[in-house]
PDB file of C-alpha atoms in Angstrom:
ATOM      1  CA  UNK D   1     -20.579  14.827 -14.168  1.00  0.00           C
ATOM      2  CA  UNK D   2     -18.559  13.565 -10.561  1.00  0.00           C
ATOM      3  CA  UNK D   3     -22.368  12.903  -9.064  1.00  0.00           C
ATOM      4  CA  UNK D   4     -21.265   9.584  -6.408  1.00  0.00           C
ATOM      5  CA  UNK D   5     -17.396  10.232  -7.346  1.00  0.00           C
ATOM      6  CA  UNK D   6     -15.003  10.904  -4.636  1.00  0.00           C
ATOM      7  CA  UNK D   7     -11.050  11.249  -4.715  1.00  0.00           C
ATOM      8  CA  UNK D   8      -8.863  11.204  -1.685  1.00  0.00           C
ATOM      9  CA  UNK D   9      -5.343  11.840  -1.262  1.00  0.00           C
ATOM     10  CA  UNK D  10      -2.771  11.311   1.257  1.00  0.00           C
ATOM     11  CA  UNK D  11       1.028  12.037   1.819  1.00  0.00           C
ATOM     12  CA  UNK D  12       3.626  11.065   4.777  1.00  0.00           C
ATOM     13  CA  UNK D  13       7.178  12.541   4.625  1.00  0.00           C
ATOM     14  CA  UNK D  14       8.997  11.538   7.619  1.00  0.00           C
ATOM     15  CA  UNK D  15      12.242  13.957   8.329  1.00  0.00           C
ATOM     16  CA  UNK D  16      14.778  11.699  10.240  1.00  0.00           C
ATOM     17  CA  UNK D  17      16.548  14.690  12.487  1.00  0.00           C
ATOM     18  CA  UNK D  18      17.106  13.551  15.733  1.00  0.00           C
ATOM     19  CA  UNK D  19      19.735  11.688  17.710  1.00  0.00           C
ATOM     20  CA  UNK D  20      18.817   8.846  17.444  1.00  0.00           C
ATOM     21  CA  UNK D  21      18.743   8.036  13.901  1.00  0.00           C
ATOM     22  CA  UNK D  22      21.946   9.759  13.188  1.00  0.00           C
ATOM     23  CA  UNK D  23      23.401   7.270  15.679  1.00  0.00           C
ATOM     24  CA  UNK D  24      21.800   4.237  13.608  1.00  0.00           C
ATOM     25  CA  UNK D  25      21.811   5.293  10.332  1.00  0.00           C
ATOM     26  CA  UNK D  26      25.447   7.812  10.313  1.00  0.00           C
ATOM     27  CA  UNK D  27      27.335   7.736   7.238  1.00  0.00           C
ATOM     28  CA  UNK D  28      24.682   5.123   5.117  1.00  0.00           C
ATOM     29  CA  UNK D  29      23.295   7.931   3.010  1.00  0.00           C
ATOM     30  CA  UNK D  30      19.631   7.236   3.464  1.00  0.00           C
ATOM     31  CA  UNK D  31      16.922  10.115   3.210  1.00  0.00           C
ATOM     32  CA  UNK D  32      13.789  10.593   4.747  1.00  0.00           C
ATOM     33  CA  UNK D  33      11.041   7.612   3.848  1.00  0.00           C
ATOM     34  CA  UNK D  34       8.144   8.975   1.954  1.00  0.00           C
ATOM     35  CA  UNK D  35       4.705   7.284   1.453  1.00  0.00           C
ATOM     36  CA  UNK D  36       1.738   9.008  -0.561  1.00  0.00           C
ATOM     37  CA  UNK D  37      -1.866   7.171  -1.692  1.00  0.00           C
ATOM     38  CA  UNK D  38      -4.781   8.550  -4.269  1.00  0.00           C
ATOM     39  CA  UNK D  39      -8.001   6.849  -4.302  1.00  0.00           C
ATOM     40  CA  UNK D  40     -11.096   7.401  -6.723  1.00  0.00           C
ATOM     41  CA  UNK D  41     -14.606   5.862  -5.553  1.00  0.00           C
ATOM     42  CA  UNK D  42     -18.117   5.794  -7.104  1.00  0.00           C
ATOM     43  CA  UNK D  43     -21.182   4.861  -5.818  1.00  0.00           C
ATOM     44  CA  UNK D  44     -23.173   4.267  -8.623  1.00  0.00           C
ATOM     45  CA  UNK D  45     -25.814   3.704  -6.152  1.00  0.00           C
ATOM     46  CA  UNK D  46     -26.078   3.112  -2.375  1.00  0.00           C
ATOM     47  CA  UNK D  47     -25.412  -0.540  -2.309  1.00  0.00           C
ATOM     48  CA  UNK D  48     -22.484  -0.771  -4.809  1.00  0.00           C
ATOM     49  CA  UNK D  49     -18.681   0.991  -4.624  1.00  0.00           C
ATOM     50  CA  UNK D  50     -16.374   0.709  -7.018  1.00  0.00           C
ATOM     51  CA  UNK D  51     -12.628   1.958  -6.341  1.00  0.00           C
ATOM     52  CA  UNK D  52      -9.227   2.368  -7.856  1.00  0.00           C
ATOM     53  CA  UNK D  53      -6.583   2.833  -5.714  1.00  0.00           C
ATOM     54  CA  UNK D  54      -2.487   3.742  -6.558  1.00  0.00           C
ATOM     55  CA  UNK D  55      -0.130   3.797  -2.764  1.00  0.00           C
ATOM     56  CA  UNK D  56       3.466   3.781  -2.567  1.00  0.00           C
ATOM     57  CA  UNK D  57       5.966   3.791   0.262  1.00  0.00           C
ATOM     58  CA  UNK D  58       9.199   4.476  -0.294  1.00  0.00           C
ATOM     59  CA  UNK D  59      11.978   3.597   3.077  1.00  0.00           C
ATOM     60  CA  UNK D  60      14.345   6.676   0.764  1.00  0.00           C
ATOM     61  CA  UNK D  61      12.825   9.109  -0.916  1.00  0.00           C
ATOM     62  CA  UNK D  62      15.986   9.564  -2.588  1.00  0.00           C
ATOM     63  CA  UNK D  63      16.221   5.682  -3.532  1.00  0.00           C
ATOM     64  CA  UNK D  64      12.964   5.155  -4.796  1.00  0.00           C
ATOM     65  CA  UNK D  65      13.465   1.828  -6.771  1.00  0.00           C
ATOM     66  CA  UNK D  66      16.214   0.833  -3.475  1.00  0.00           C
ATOM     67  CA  UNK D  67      18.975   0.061  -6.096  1.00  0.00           C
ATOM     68  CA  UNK D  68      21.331   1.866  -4.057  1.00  0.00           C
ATOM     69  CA  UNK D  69      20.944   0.197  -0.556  1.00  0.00           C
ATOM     70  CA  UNK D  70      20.105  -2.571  -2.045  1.00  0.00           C
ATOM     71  CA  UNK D  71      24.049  -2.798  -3.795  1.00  0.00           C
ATOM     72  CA  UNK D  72      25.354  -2.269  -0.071  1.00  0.00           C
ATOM     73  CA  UNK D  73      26.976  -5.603   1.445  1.00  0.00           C
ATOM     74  CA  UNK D  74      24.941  -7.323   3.715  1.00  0.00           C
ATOM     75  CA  UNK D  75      21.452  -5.152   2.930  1.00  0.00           C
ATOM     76  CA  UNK D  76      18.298  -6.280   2.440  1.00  0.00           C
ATOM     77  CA  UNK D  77      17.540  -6.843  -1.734  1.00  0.00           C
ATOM     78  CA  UNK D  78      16.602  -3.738  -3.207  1.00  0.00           C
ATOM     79  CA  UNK D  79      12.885  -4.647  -2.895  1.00  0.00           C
ATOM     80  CA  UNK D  80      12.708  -4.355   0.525  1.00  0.00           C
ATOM     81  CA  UNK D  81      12.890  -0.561   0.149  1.00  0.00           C
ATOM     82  CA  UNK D  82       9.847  -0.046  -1.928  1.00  0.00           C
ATOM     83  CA  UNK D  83       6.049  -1.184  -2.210  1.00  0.00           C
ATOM     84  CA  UNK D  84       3.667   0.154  -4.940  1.00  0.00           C
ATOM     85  CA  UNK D  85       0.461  -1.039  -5.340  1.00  0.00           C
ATOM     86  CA  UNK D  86      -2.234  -0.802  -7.818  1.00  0.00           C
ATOM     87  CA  UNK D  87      -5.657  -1.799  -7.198  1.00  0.00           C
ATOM     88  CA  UNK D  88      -9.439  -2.215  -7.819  1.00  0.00           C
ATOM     89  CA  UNK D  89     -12.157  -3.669  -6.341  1.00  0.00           C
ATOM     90  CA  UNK D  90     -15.986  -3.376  -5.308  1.00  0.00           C
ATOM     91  CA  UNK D  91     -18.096  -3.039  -2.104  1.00  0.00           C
ATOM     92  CA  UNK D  92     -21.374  -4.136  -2.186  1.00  0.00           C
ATOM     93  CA  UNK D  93     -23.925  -3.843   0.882  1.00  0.00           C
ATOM     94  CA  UNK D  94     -27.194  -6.287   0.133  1.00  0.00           C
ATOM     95  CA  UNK D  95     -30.244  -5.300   1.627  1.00  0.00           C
ATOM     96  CA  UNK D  96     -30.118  -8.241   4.104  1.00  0.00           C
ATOM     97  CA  UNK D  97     -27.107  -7.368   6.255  1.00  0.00           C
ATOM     98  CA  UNK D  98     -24.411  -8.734   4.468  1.00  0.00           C
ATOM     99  CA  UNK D  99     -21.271  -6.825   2.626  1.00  0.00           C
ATOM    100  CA  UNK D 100     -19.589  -8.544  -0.367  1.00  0.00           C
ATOM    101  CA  UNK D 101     -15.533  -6.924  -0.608  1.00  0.00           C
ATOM    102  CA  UNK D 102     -13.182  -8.206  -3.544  1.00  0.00           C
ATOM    103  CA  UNK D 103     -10.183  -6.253  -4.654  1.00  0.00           C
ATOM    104  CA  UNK D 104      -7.661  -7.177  -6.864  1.00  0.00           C
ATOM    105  CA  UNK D 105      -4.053  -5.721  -6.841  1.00  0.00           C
ATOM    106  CA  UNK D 106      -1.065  -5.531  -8.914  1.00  0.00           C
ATOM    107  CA  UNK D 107       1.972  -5.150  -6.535  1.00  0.00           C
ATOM    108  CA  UNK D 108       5.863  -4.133  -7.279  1.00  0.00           C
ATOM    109  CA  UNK D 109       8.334  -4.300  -3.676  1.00  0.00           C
ATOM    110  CA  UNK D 110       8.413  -6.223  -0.296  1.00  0.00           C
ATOM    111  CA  UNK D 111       8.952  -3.226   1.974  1.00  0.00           C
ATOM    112  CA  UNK D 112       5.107  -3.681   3.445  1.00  0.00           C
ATOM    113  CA  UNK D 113       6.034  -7.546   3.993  1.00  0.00           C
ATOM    114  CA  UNK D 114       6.108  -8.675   7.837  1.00  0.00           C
ATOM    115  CA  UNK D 115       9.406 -10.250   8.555  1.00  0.00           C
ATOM    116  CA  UNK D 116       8.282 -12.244  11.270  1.00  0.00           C
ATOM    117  CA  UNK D 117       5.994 -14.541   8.244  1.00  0.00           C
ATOM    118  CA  UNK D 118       8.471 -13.883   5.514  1.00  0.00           C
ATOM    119  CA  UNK D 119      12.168 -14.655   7.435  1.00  0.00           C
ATOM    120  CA  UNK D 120      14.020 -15.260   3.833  1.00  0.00           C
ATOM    121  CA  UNK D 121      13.443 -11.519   1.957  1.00  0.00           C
ATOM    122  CA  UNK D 122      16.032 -12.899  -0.392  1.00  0.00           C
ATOM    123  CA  UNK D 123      14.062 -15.414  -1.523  1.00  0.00           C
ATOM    124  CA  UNK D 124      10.625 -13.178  -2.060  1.00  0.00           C
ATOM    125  CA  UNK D 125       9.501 -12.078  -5.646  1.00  0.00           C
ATOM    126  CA  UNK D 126       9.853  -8.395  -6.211  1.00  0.00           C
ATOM    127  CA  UNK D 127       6.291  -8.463  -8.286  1.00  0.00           C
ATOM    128  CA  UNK D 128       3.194 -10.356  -7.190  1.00  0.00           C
ATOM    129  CA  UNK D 129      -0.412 -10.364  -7.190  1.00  0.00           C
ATOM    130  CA  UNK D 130      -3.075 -10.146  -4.755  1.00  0.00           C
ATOM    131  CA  UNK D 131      -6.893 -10.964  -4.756  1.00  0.00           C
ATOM    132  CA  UNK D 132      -8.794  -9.986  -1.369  1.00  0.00           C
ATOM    133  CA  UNK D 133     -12.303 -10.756  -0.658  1.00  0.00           C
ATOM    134  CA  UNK D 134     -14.609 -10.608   2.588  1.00  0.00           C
ATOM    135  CA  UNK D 135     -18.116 -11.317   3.488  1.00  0.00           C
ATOM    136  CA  UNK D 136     -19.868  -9.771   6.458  1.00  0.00           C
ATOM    137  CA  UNK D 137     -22.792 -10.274   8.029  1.00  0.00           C
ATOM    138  CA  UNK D 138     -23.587  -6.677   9.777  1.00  0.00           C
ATOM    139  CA  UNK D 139     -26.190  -6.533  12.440  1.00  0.00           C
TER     140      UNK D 139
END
């Protein structure tokens, strides 16, 4: 029944307890950030892989959708404090040496956005889409 199906899981809680982030964040009511991924493969065969994939991270575990920093005066737009992101996509390995990649993803939040290529986070949709692909030559 799961012959060529794996699932993986991962978590990250991050408890913000030392000096140093009292000092930055006292009095702002943020908890700890929280980030967790699942992803299902199958390999059908040995060439081809076929995935789903659901990760979140979360800046406040407590502020999930970032509504409430968000609100405050002067904070980034809610979006900034979250990124989920649904996707699917293929790996396939020819027998010649090369690797075909496409993925496509469904994404909700700018919190995974670099600030240094996207300076206006104001101005950045809050739900986008993504299509990835490679090609590799492997020898």
């Amino acid at each position: 029944f799961m012959k060529g199906v794996d699932i993986t899981g991962e978590m990250i809680k991050v408890d913000r307890r030392k000096p140093l982030w009292d000092k930055v964040l006292e009095g702002r009511g943020y908890g700890d950030p929280y980030a967790f991924s699942v992803l299902v493969r199958y390999k059908p065969d040995e060439r081809w892989t076929l995935y789903g994939n659901y990760n979140a991270w979360y800046t406040d575990i407590n502020d999930r959708g970032g509504e409430k920093h968000g609100s405050i005066p002067g904070n980034a737009p809610a979006s900034r404090y979250r990124y989920q992101d649904f996707n699917v996509g293929f790996k396939y390995n020819s027998r010649e040496h090369w690797i075909y990649r496409m993925s496509f993803h469904t994404i909700r939040g700018t919190n995974t956005l670099s600030l240094d290529d996207n300076p206006s986070m104001i101005s950045q949709k809050d739900r986008y889409n993504m299509v990835t692909a490679s090609i590799t030559y492997a020898f």
